[in-house]
Coordinates of C-alpha atoms in Angstrom, one line a residue:
M1 CA -270.3 43.0 163.5
S2 CA -273.4 44.7 164.5
S3 CA -274.2 45.6 168.2
E4 CA -277.3 43.8 168.6
W5 CA -275.1 40.6 168.3
M6 CA -272.2 42.0 170.5
T7 CA -271.7 41.1 174.5
P8 CA -271.6 44.0 176.6
E9 CA -267.8 43.5 177.0
Q10 CA -267.5 43.5 173.3
I11 CA -269.5 46.7 173.4
R12 CA -267.0 48.4 175.8
Q13 CA -263.9 47.2 174.2
Q14 CA -265.2 48.4 170.7
R15 CA -266.2 51.8 172.6
A16 CA -262.6 51.7 174.2
A17 CA -260.9 51.6 170.7
E18 CA -263.1 54.3 169.3
V19 CA -262.1 56.5 172.2
M20 CA -258.3 55.7 171.5
E21 CA -258.6 57.1 168.3
G22 CA -260.3 60.6 169.2
P23 CA -258.6 63.6 170.8
L24 CA -258.6 61.6 174.4
G25 CA -256.7 58.8 172.9
R26 CA -254.6 61.1 171.2
A27 CA -253.5 62.7 174.7
I28 CA -253.2 59.2 176.1
Y29 CA -250.6 58.2 173.4
D30 CA -248.2 61.6 174.2
V31 CA -248.4 61.4 177.8
V32 CA -247.5 57.6 177.5
L33 CA -245.0 57.9 174.7
W34 CA -243.2 61.3 176.4
T35 CA -243.3 59.2 179.8
R36 CA -241.6 56.0 178.1
K37 CA -238.7 58.5 176.5
Q38 CA -237.9 60.7 179.5
W39 CA -239.2 58.2 182.5
P40 CA -237.8 54.9 182.0
P41 CA -240.5 52.7 184.1
Q42 CA -239.1 51.5 187.1
R43 CA -241.6 49.3 187.9
G44 CA -244.7 47.7 186.4
D45 CA -247.1 49.8 188.4
D46 CA -247.5 52.9 187.3
E47 CA -251.0 54.4 186.4
L48 CA -252.9 56.6 183.7
W49 CA -254.9 59.1 185.4
L50 CA -257.9 60.6 183.5
N51 CA -260.6 63.3 184.3
P52 CA -264.1 61.3 185.1
T53 CA -265.7 64.2 183.9
D54 CA -264.3 63.8 180.6
P55 CA -267.3 62.0 178.6
D56 CA -264.9 59.4 176.5
A57 CA -263.0 58.6 179.8
A58 CA -265.8 56.4 181.7
V59 CA -265.2 53.8 179.3
L60 CA -261.6 53.3 179.9
I61 CA -261.6 54.0 184.0
G62 CA -260.9 51.0 185.6
G63 CA -259.5 49.2 182.9
K64 CA -255.8 48.7 181.5
V65 CA -254.8 51.2 178.4
L66 CA -251.5 50.3 177.0
G67 CA -250.1 48.3 180.2
Y68 CA -251.2 51.1 182.9
Q69 CA -254.2 51.0 185.0
V70 CA -256.5 53.6 184.4
C71 CA -257.8 55.7 187.6
A72 CA -260.0 58.7 187.9
S73 CA -259.3 62.0 189.3
E74 CA -261.1 65.5 188.8
K75 CA -257.6 67.2 189.7
V76 CA -256.6 66.0 185.9
P77 CA -256.9 68.6 183.4
K78 CA -259.8 68.0 181.1
G79 CA -258.9 65.9 177.6
K80 CA -255.6 65.4 179.2
A81 CA -253.8 62.1 180.8
L82 CA -251.3 62.0 183.6
I83 CA -248.9 59.0 184.4
Y84 CA -248.2 58.5 187.9
C85 CA -244.8 57.1 188.3
Q86 CA -244.7 54.8 191.6
S87 CA -241.2 54.9 191.6
F88 CA -240.8 58.8 192.1
G89 CA -244.1 59.5 193.7
V90 CA -244.8 62.2 190.8
Y91 CA -247.6 62.8 188.2
V92 CA -246.0 63.3 185.0
S93 CA -247.7 65.1 182.0
D94 CA -246.5 65.1 178.2
G95 CA -243.7 67.6 178.1
Q96 CA -242.6 67.5 181.1
M97 CA -238.8 67.1 181.8
P98 CA -237.1 65.0 184.6
D99 CA -236.3 66.8 187.7
A100 CA -233.3 66.9 190.1
R101 CA -234.6 63.9 191.9
F102 CA -234.9 61.9 188.9
A103 CA -231.4 62.4 187.7
L104 CA -230.0 61.7 191.1
Y105 CA -232.5 58.4 191.7
Q106 CA -230.8 57.4 188.0
L107 CA -227.2 57.3 189.1
P108 CA -225.6 54.1 188.8
E109 CA -224.3 52.0 192.0
I110 CA -220.4 52.8 193.0
T111 CA -218.7 49.8 194.1
A112 CA -215.5 49.6 195.7

């Protein structure tokens, strides 16, 4: 469909889809995949953080991507994405292993 016949929201969605096919999208997929494997979600309010100075990030910030609310911080390395795990109060990057606090939190409850 030609962009002249698209609504502003359709144009934004098309641009977001293009971003997800590029390097920033790959970084997002990598951190989401890693996080879901290593840090099982505890609640549905984890967040995806991007650097707002990344040229492709602006179209994603404020929306939802892969079920995560997308937020912005200049402390996120350019071209990277972080997941903020609300349950643990930590930011997770691709390749980050769970720490001792995570392991202790995951221990099953002992019932007498």
